[in-house]
């Protein structure tokens, strides 16, 4: 988060002495535990110590109030920019991933690839097992399948993702790539979807590991 704020040229946006001191304090207190309950007795010592870090007597009360209002308005703008940047980064990842999936699985409908790309980007960093991530990527595309059944079907894929045999995953659908998606059986569609989800997660993992 600090890097994102720095990239937004914060010091040019928040330029008064008070603003600069407040920003500095925020950035230097990343590991501090903020007392969210002001009524708590332990909070009084925290705020008293915080106030002593600033030389408030050099400023008029009206100046403090005006600067505080300006400071929080700037924070709102900075946060909006951070959110926009994060959304743009995510959208770019989804677009790049969808293109990669289209190149690797050209016989699969684009709408399915787009859905898998979107979901894979969302679940990649979640604290879930590989099998659960694979199922998350395809569950909405396979409404007739129970989640537990998909987890069972995903086990071999999760195993190969942890092994040194990733090629076996994409080879699962080689026999079906000359057929239309709608002509595949439900289990063939499920296996194909899981194989594509695996490819998507592997692609994202490799992209994130690159400098």
Coordinates of N, CA and C in Angstrom, one line a residue:
X1 N 0.8 -1.2 0.0 CA 0.0 0.0 0.0 C 0.9 1.3 0.0
X2 N 2.0 1.2 0.8 CA 2.9 2.4 0.8 C 3.4 2.7 -0.6
X3 N 3.8 1.7 -1.3 CA 4.3 1.9 -2.7 C 3.3 2.5 -3.6
X4 N 2.0 2.0 -3.4 CA 0.9 2.6 -4.3 C 0.7 4.1 -3.9
X5 N 0.8 4.4 -2.6 CA 0.6 5.8 -2.3 C 1.7 6.7 -2.8
X6 N 3.0 6.2 -2.7 CA 4.1 6.9 -3.2 C 4.0 7.1 -4.7
X7 N 3.5 6.1 -5.4 CA 3.4 6.2 -6.8 C 2.4 7.2 -7.3
X8 N 1.5 7.6 -6.4 CA 0.5 8.6 -6.7 C 1.0 10.0 -6.4
X9 N 2.3 10.1 -6.1 CA 2.8 11.5 -5.9 C 2.1 12.2 -4.8
X10 N 2.0 11.5 -3.6 CA 1.2 12.0 -2.5 C 1.7 13.3 -2.0
X11 N 3.0 13.6 -2.0 CA 3.5 14.8 -1.4 C 3.1 16.0 -2.2
X12 N 2.8 15.8 -3.5 CA 2.4 16.9 -4.3 C 0.9 17.2 -4.1
X13 N 0.2 16.2 -3.7 CA -1.3 16.3 -3.4 C -1.5 16.9 -2.0
X14 N -0.7 16.5 -1.0 CA -0.9 16.9 0.3 C 0.4 17.7 0.7
X15 N 0.2 19.1 0.7 CA 1.4 19.9 0.7 C 1.6 20.8 1.9
X16 N 0.6 20.9 2.8 CA 0.8 21.8 3.9 C 1.7 21.1 5.0
X17 N 2.3 21.8 5.9 CA 3.2 21.1 6.9 C 2.4 20.1 7.7
X18 N 1.2 20.5 8.1 CA 0.4 19.5 8.9 C 0.1 18.3 8.1
X19 N -0.3 18.5 6.9 CA -0.6 17.3 6.0 C 0.6 16.4 5.9
X20 N 1.7 17.0 5.7 CA 2.9 16.2 5.5 C 3.3 15.4 6.7
X21 N 3.1 16.0 7.9 CA 3.4 15.3 9.1 C 2.5 14.2 9.3
X22 N 1.2 14.4 9.0 CA 0.2 13.3 9.2 C 0.4 12.2 8.2
X23 N 0.8 12.5 7.0 CA 1.1 11.4 6.0 C 2.3 10.6 6.5
X24 N 3.3 11.3 7.0 CA 4.5 10.7 7.5 C 4.2 9.7 8.6
X25 N 3.4 10.2 9.5 CA 3.0 9.4 10.7 C 2.2 8.1 10.2
X26 N 1.3 8.3 9.2 CA 0.6 7.2 8.7 C 1.5 6.1 8.1
X27 N 2.4 6.6 7.3 CA 3.3 5.6 6.6 C 4.3 5.0 7.6
X28 N 4.6 5.6 8.7 CA 5.6 5.0 9.6 C 4.9 4.2 10.6
X29 N 3.6 4.1 10.6 CA 2.9 3.4 11.7 C 2.1 2.2 11.1
X30 N 2.7 1.6 10.1 CA 2.0 0.4 9.4 C 1.8 -0.7 10.4
X31 N 2.8 -0.9 11.3 CA 2.7 -2.1 12.2 C 2.0 -1.7 13.5
X32 N 1.6 -0.5 13.7 CA 0.9 -0.1 14.9 C -0.5 -0.6 15.0
X33 N -1.0 -0.9 16.1 CA -2.4 -1.3 16.3 C -3.2 -0.1 16.7
X34 N -4.1 0.2 15.8 CA -4.9 1.4 16.0 C -6.1 1.1 16.9
X35 N -6.3 1.9 18.0 CA -7.4 1.6 18.9 C -8.7 2.1 18.4
X36 N -9.5 1.2 17.8 CA -10.7 1.5 17.1 C -11.8 2.0 18.1
X37 N -11.7 1.7 19.3 CA -12.7 2.1 20.3 C -12.1 3.2 21.2
X38 N -12.4 4.5 20.9 CA -11.9 5.6 21.6 C -12.3 5.6 23.1
X39 N -13.4 4.9 23.4 CA -13.9 4.9 24.8 C -13.0 3.9 25.7
X40 N -12.2 3.1 25.0 CA -11.4 2.2 25.8 C -10.3 3.0 26.5
X41 N -10.0 2.6 27.8 CA -9.1 3.4 28.6 C -7.7 3.3 27.9
X42 N -7.3 2.2 27.3 CA -6.0 2.1 26.7 C -5.8 3.0 25.5
X43 N -6.9 3.5 25.0 CA -6.9 4.4 23.8 C -6.3 5.8 24.2
X44 N -6.6 6.2 25.4 CA -6.2 7.5 25.9 C -4.7 7.7 25.8
X45 N -3.9 6.7 26.2 CA -2.5 6.8 26.2 C -2.0 6.8 24.7
X46 N -2.7 6.1 23.8 CA -2.3 6.0 22.4 C -2.4 7.4 21.8
X47 N -3.6 8.1 22.0 CA -3.8 9.4 21.4 C -3.0 10.5 22.0
X48 N -2.7 10.3 23.3 CA -1.9 11.3 24.0 C -0.4 11.3 23.4
X49 N 0.1 10.1 23.2 CA 1.4 9.9 22.7 C 1.4 10.4 21.2
X50 N 0.4 10.2 20.5 CA 0.3 10.6 19.1 C 0.3 12.2 19.0
X51 N -0.4 12.8 19.9 CA -0.5 14.3 19.9 C 0.9 14.9 20.3
X52 N 1.6 14.2 21.1 CA 2.9 14.7 21.5 C 4.0 14.7 20.4
X53 N 3.7 13.9 19.4 CA 4.6 13.8 18.3 C 4.5 15.0 17.4
X54 N 3.5 15.8 17.5 CA 3.3 17.0 16.7 C 3.3 18.3 17.5
X55 N 3.9 19.3 16.9 CA 4.0 20.6 17.5 C 2.8 21.5 17.2
X56 N 1.7 21.1 17.9 CA 0.4 21.8 17.5 C 0.4 23.2 17.9
X57 N 1.2 23.7 18.9 CA 1.0 25.0 19.4 C 1.4 26.1 18.3
X58 N 2.1 25.6 17.3 CA 2.5 26.6 16.2 C 1.4 26.9 15.3
X59 N 0.3 26.2 15.5 CA -0.8 26.4 14.5 C -2.1 26.9 15.2
X60 N -2.8 27.8 14.5 CA -4.1 28.2 15.1 C -5.2 27.1 15.0
X61 N -6.2 27.2 15.8 CA -7.2 26.1 15.8 C -7.9 26.1 14.5
X62 N -8.2 27.3 13.9 CA -8.9 27.3 12.6 C -8.1 26.7 11.5
X63 N -6.7 26.9 11.6 CA -5.8 26.4 10.6 C -5.8 24.8 10.7
X64 N -5.8 24.4 12.0 CA -5.8 22.9 12.2 C -7.1 22.3 11.6
X65 N -8.2 22.9 11.9 CA -9.5 22.4 11.4 C -9.5 22.4 9.8
X66 N -9.1 23.5 9.2 CA -9.1 23.6 7.8 C -8.1 22.5 7.2
X67 N -6.9 22.4 7.8 CA -5.9 21.5 7.3 C -6.4 20.0 7.4
X68 N -7.1 19.7 8.6 CA -7.6 18.4 8.8 C -8.6 18.0 7.7
X69 N -9.5 19.0 7.4 CA -10.6 18.7 6.4 C -9.9 18.5 5.1
X70 N -8.9 19.3 4.7 CA -8.3 19.2 3.4 C -7.5 17.8 3.4
X71 N -6.9 17.5 4.5 CA -6.1 16.2 4.6 C -7.0 15.0 4.3
X72 N -8.2 15.0 4.9 CA -9.1 13.8 4.7 C -9.7 13.8 3.3
X73 N -9.9 14.9 2.8 CA -10.4 15.0 1.4 C -9.4 14.4 0.4
X74 N -8.1 14.8 0.7 CA -7.0 14.3 -0.1 C -6.9 12.8 0.0
X75 N -7.0 12.3 1.2 CA -7.0 10.8 1.5 C -8.1 10.1 0.7
X76 N -9.3 10.7 0.6 CA -10.3 10.1 -0.1 C -9.9 10.0 -1.6
X77 N -9.3 11.1 -2.1 CA -8.9 11.1 -3.6 C -7.8 10.1 -3.8
X78 N -6.9 10.0 -2.9 CA -5.8 9.0 -3.0 C -6.3 7.6 -3.0
X79 N -7.3 7.3 -2.1 CA -7.8 6.0 -2.0 C -8.6 5.6 -3.3
X80 N -9.3 6.6 -3.8 CA -10.0 6.3 -5.1 C -9.1 6.0 -6.2
X81 N -7.9 6.7 -6.2 CA -6.9 6.4 -7.3 C -6.3 5.0 -7.1
X82 N -6.1 4.6 -5.8 CA -5.5 3.3 -5.5 C -6.5 2.2 -6.0
X83 N -7.8 2.4 -5.7 CA -8.8 1.5 -6.1 C -8.9 1.4 -7.6
X84 N -8.8 2.5 -8.3 CA -8.9 2.5 -9.8 C -7.6 1.8 -10.3
X85 N -6.5 2.0 -9.8 CA -5.2 1.4 -10.2 C -5.3 -0.1 -10.0
X86 N -5.9 -0.6 -8.8 CA -6.0 -2.0 -8.6 C -7.0 -2.6 -9.5
X87 N -8.1 -2.0 -9.8 CA -9.1 -2.5 -10.8 C -8.5 -2.6 -12.2
X88 N -7.7 -1.6 -12.6 CA -7.1 -1.6 -13.9 C -6.1 -2.8 -14.0
X89 N -5.3 -2.9 -12.9 CA -4.3 -4.0 -12.9 C -5.0 -5.4 -13.0
X90 N -6.1 -5.6 -12.3 CA -6.8 -6.8 -12.4 C -7.4 -7.0 -13.7
X91 N -8.0 -6.0 -14.3 CA -8.6 -6.1 -15.6 C -7.6 -6.5 -16.7
X92 N -6.4 -5.9 -16.6 CA -5.3 -6.2 -17.5 C -4.9 -7.7 -17.4
X93 N -4.8 -8.2 -16.2 CA -4.5 -9.6 -15.9 C -5.5 -10.5 -16.6
X94 N -6.8 -10.1 -16.4 CA -7.9 -11.0 -16.9 C -7.8 -11.0 -18.5
X95 N -7.5 -9.8 -19.1 CA -7.4 -9.7 -20.5 C -6.3 -10.5 -21.1
X96 N -5.1 -10.4 -20.4 CA -3.9 -11.2 -20.9 C -4.2 -12.6 -20.7
X97 N -4.8 -13.0 -19.6 CA -5.0 -14.4 -19.4 C -6.0 -15.0 -20.4
X98 N -7.1 -14.2 -20.7 CA -8.1 -14.7 -21.7 C -7.4 -14.9 -23.0
X99 N -6.5 -14.0 -23.4 CA -5.8 -14.2 -24.7 C -5.0 -15.4 -24.7
X100 N -4.3 -15.7 -23.6 CA -3.5 -16.9 -23.5 C -4.4 -18.2 -23.6
X101 N -5.5 -18.1 -22.9 CA -6.4 -19.3 -23.0 C -7.0 -19.4 -24.4
X102 N -7.3 -18.3 -25.1 CA -7.8 -18.4 -26.5 C -6.8 -19.1 -27.4
X103 N -5.5 -18.7 -27.2 CA -4.5 -19.3 -28.0 C -4.3 -20.8 -27.7
X104 N -4.4 -21.2 -26.5 CA -4.2 -22.6 -26.1 C -5.4 -23.5 -26.3
X105 N -6.6 -22.9 -26.2 CA -7.8 -23.7 -26.3 C -8.8 -23.0 -27.3
X106 N -8.4 -22.9 -28.6 CA -9.2 -22.1 -29.6 C -10.6 -22.7 -29.8
X107 N -10.8 -24.0 -29.5 CA -12.1 -24.6 -29.8 C -13.1 -24.4 -28.7
X108 N -12.7 -23.8 -27.6 CA -13.6 -23.5 -26.5 C -14.3 -22.2 -26.7
X109 N -15.6 -22.1 -26.5 CA -16.3 -20.8 -26.6 C -15.6 -19.7 -25.8
X110 N -15.5 -18.5 -26.4 CA -14.8 -17.4 -25.7 C -15.5 -17.0 -24.4
X111 N -16.8 -17.1 -24.3 CA -17.5 -16.7 -23.1 C -17.1 -17.6 -21.9
X112 N -16.8 -18.9 -22.2 CA -16.3 -19.8 -21.2 C -14.9 -19.5 -20.7
X113 N -14.1 -19.2 -21.7 CA -12.7 -18.8 -21.4 C -12.7 -17.5 -20.6
X114 N -13.5 -16.5 -20.9 CA -13.6 -15.3 -20.2 C -14.0 -15.5 -18.8
X115 N -15.0 -16.4 -18.6 CA -15.4 -16.7 -17.2 C -14.3 -17.3 -16.4
X116 N -13.6 -18.3 -17.0 CA -12.5 -18.9 -16.2 C -11.4 -18.0 -15.9
X117 N -11.1 -17.1 -16.9 CA -10.0 -16.1 -16.7 C -10.3 -15.2 -15.6
X118 N -11.6 -14.7 -15.5 CA -12.0 -13.8 -14.5 C -11.9 -14.5 -13.1
X119 N -12.5 -15.7 -13.0 CA -12.5 -16.4 -11.7 C -11.1 -16.8 -11.3
X120 N -10.3 -17.2 -12.2 CA -8.9 -17.7 -11.8 C -8.1 -16.5 -11.2
X121 N -8.3 -15.3 -11.8 CA -7.6 -14.1 -11.3 C -8.1 -13.8 -9.9
X122 N -9.4 -14.0 -9.6 CA -9.9 -13.7 -8.3 C -9.5 -14.7 -7.2
X123 N -9.3 -16.0 -7.6 CA -9.1 -17.1 -6.5 C -7.6 -17.4 -6.4
X124 N -6.8 -16.9 -7.3 CA -5.4 -17.3 -7.2 C -4.7 -17.2 -5.9
X125 N -4.9 -16.1 -5.2 CA -4.2 -15.8 -3.9 C -5.0 -16.2 -2.7
X126 N -6.2 -16.8 -2.9 CA -7.0 -17.2 -1.7 C -6.4 -18.4 -1.0
X127 N -6.6 -18.4 0.3 CA -6.1 -19.5 1.1 C -7.0 -20.7 1.0
X128 N -6.9 -21.3 -0.1 CA -7.7 -22.5 -0.4 C -6.8 -23.6 -1.1
X129 N -7.3 -24.8 -1.0 CA -6.6 -25.9 -1.6 C -6.6 -25.8 -3.1
X130 N -5.7 -26.4 -3.8 CA -5.7 -26.4 -5.3 C -7.0 -26.9 -5.9
X131 N -7.5 -28.0 -5.3 CA -8.7 -28.5 -5.8 C -9.9 -27.5 -5.7
X132 N -9.9 -26.9 -4.5 CA -11.0 -25.9 -4.3 C -10.9 -24.7 -5.3
X133 N -9.7 -24.3 -5.6 CA -9.5 -23.2 -6.5 C -10.0 -23.6 -7.9
X134 N -9.6 -24.8 -8.3 CA -10.1 -25.3 -9.6 C -11.6 -25.4 -9.7
X135 N -12.2 -25.8 -8.7 CA -13.7 -25.9 -8.7 C -14.3 -24.5 -8.7
X136 N -13.7 -23.6 -7.9 CA -14.2 -22.2 -8.0 C -14.2 -21.6 -9.4
X137 N -13.2 -22.0 -10.1 CA -13.1 -21.5 -11.5 C -14.1 -22.0 -12.5
X138 N -14.7 -23.2 -12.2 CA -15.6 -23.8 -13.2 C -17.0 -24.0 -12.7
X139 N -17.3 -23.8 -11.4 CA -18.5 -24.3 -10.9 C -19.7 -23.6 -11.6
X140 N -19.6 -22.3 -11.8 CA -20.8 -21.6 -12.5 C -21.0 -22.1 -13.9
X141 N -19.9 -22.6 -14.5 CA -20.1 -23.1 -15.9 C -20.7 -24.5 -16.0
X142 N -20.7 -25.2 -14.8 CA -21.2 -26.6 -14.8 C -22.3 -26.6 -13.7
X143 N -23.5 -26.0 -14.0 CA -24.6 -25.9 -13.0 C -25.2 -27.3 -12.6
X144 N -25.0 -28.3 -13.5 CA -25.6 -29.6 -13.1 C -24.7 -30.5 -12.2
X145 N -23.5 -29.9 -11.9 CA -22.6 -30.7 -11.1 C -22.6 -30.2 -9.7
X146 N -22.6 -31.2 -8.8 CA -22.5 -30.9 -7.3 C -21.1 -30.5 -7.0
X147 N -20.9 -29.6 -6.1 CA -19.5 -29.1 -5.7 C -18.7 -30.3 -5.3
X148 N -19.2 -31.2 -4.4 CA -18.4 -32.3 -3.9 C -18.0 -33.2 -5.1
X149 N -18.8 -33.4 -6.1 CA -18.5 -34.3 -7.2 C -17.4 -33.6 -8.0
X150 N -17.4 -32.3 -8.1 CA -16.4 -31.6 -8.9 C -15.0 -31.7 -8.1
X151 N -15.1 -31.6 -6.8 CA -13.9 -31.7 -6.0 C -13.2 -33.1 -6.2
X152 N -14.0 -34.1 -6.3 CA -13.5 -35.5 -6.6 C -12.9 -35.5 -8.0
X153 N -13.6 -34.9 -8.9 CA -13.0 -34.9 -10.3 C -11.8 -34.1 -10.4
X154 N -11.6 -33.1 -9.5 CA -10.5 -32.2 -9.6 C -9.2 -32.8 -9.0
X155 N -9.4 -33.8 -8.2 CA -8.2 -34.4 -7.5 C -7.0 -34.7 -8.3
X156 N -7.2 -35.4 -9.5 CA -6.1 -35.8 -10.3 C -5.4 -34.5 -10.9
X157 N -6.2 -33.5 -11.2 CA -5.6 -32.2 -11.7 C -4.8 -31.5 -10.6
X158 N -5.3 -31.5 -9.4 CA -4.6 -30.9 -8.3 C -3.3 -31.7 -8.0
X159 N -3.3 -33.0 -8.2 CA -2.1 -33.8 -8.0 C -1.0 -33.5 -9.0
X160 N -1.5 -33.4 -10.3 CA -0.5 -33.1 -11.4 C 0.1 -31.7 -11.2
X161 N -0.7 -30.7 -10.7 CA -0.2 -29.4 -10.5 C 0.9 -29.4 -9.5
X162 N 0.9 -30.3 -8.5 CA 1.9 -30.4 -7.5 C 3.1 -31.2 -7.9
X163 N 2.9 -32.0 -9.0 CA 3.9 -32.9 -9.5 C 4.8 -32.2 -10.6
X164 N 5.6 -33.0 -11.2 CA 6.4 -32.5 -12.3 C 5.9 -32.9 -13.7
X165 N 4.6 -33.2 -13.7 CA 4.0 -33.7 -15.0 C 2.8 -32.8 -15.4
X166 N 3.1 -31.5 -15.6 CA 2.0 -30.6 -15.9 C 1.4 -30.9 -17.3
X167 N 2.2 -31.5 -18.2 CA 1.7 -31.7 -19.6 C 0.5 -32.7 -19.6
X168 N 0.4 -33.5 -18.6 CA -0.7 -34.5 -18.6 C -2.0 -33.7 -18.5
X169 N -2.0 -32.5 -17.9 CA -3.2 -31.8 -17.7 C -3.9 -31.4 -19.0
X170 N -3.1 -30.7 -19.9 CA -3.6 -30.3 -21.2 C -3.8 -31.4 -22.1
X171 N -3.1 -32.5 -21.9 CA -3.3 -33.7 -22.8 C -4.6 -34.3 -22.6
X172 N -5.2 -34.0 -21.5 CA -6.6 -34.6 -21.2 C -7.6 -34.2 -22.3
X173 N -7.4 -33.1 -22.9 CA -8.4 -32.6 -23.8 C -8.0 -32.7 -25.3
X174 N -6.8 -33.3 -25.5 CA -6.3 -33.4 -26.9 C -7.3 -34.1 -27.8
X175 N -7.9 -35.2 -27.2 CA -8.8 -36.0 -28.1 C -10.1 -35.3 -28.4
X176 N -10.4 -34.2 -27.7 CA -11.6 -33.5 -28.0 C -11.5 -32.2 -28.7
X177 N -10.3 -31.8 -29.0 CA -10.2 -30.4 -29.5 C -10.7 -30.2 -30.9
X178 N -11.0 -31.3 -31.6 CA -11.6 -31.2 -33.0 C -13.1 -31.4 -33.0
X179 N -13.7 -31.4 -31.8 CA -15.1 -31.5 -31.6 C -15.7 -30.2 -31.1
X180 N -17.0 -30.0 -31.4 CA -17.7 -28.8 -30.9 C -18.0 -29.0 -29.4
X181 N -17.9 -27.9 -28.7 CA -18.1 -27.9 -27.3 C -19.4 -28.5 -26.9
X182 N -20.5 -28.2 -27.6 CA -21.8 -28.7 -27.3 C -22.0 -30.2 -27.5
X183 N -21.1 -30.8 -28.3 CA -21.2 -32.2 -28.6 C -20.5 -33.0 -27.5
X184 N -19.7 -32.4 -26.6 CA -19.1 -33.1 -25.5 C -20.1 -33.5 -24.4
X185 N -19.8 -34.6 -23.8 CA -20.6 -35.1 -22.7 C -20.4 -34.2 -21.5
X186 N -21.2 -34.3 -20.5 CA -21.1 -33.5 -19.3 C -19.7 -33.7 -18.6
X187 N -19.3 -35.0 -18.5 CA -18.1 -35.3 -17.8 C -16.9 -34.8 -18.7
X188 N -17.0 -34.8 -20.0 CA -16.0 -34.3 -20.9 C -15.9 -32.8 -20.7
X189 N -17.0 -32.1 -20.6 CA -17.0 -30.7 -20.4 C -16.4 -30.3 -19.1
X190 N -16.7 -31.1 -18.0 CA -16.2 -30.9 -16.7 C -14.7 -31.0 -16.7
X191 N -14.2 -32.1 -17.3 CA -12.7 -32.4 -17.3 C -12.0 -31.3 -18.1
X192 N -12.6 -30.9 -19.2 CA -12.0 -29.9 -20.1 C -11.9 -28.5 -19.3
X193 N -13.0 -28.2 -18.6 CA -13.1 -26.9 -17.9 C -12.0 -26.9 -16.8
X194 N -11.9 -28.1 -16.1 CA -10.9 -28.2 -15.0 C -9.4 -28.1 -15.6
X195 N -9.2 -28.7 -16.7 CA -7.9 -28.6 -17.4 C -7.6 -27.1 -17.8
X196 N -8.6 -26.4 -18.3 CA -8.4 -25.0 -18.6 C -8.1 -24.2 -17.4
X197 N -8.9 -24.5 -16.3 CA -8.7 -23.7 -15.0 C -7.3 -24.0 -14.5
X198 N -6.8 -25.2 -14.6 CA -5.4 -25.5 -14.2 C -4.4 -24.7 -15.0
X199 N -4.6 -24.6 -16.3 CA -3.7 -23.9 -17.2 C -3.7 -22.4 -16.8
X200 N -4.9 -21.9 -16.5 CA -5.1 -20.5 -16.1 C -4.3 -20.2 -14.8
X201 N -4.5 -21.0 -13.8 CA -3.8 -20.8 -12.5 C -2.3 -20.9 -12.7
X202 N -1.9 -21.9 -13.4 CA -0.4 -22.0 -13.7 C 0.1 -20.8 -14.4
X203 N -0.6 -20.3 -15.4 CA -0.2 -19.1 -16.2 C 0.0 -17.9 -15.2
X204 N -1.0 -17.7 -14.4 CA -1.0 -16.6 -13.5 C 0.2 -16.7 -12.5
X205 N 0.4 -17.9 -12.0 CA 1.4 -18.1 -11.0 C 2.8 -17.8 -11.6
X206 N 3.0 -18.2 -12.8 CA 4.3 -18.0 -13.5 C 4.4 -16.5 -13.8
X207 N 3.3 -15.8 -14.2 CA 3.4 -14.4 -14.4 C 3.7 -13.6 -13.2
X208 N 3.2 -14.0 -12.0 CA 3.4 -13.3 -10.8 C 4.9 -13.5 -10.3
X209 N 5.5 -14.6 -10.7 CA 6.8 -15.0 -10.2 C 7.9 -14.3 -11.0
X210 N 7.5 -13.7 -12.2 CA 8.5 -13.0 -13.0 C 8.8 -11.7 -12.5
X211 N 10.0 -11.2 -12.5 CA 10.4 -9.9 -12.0 C 9.8 -8.8 -12.8

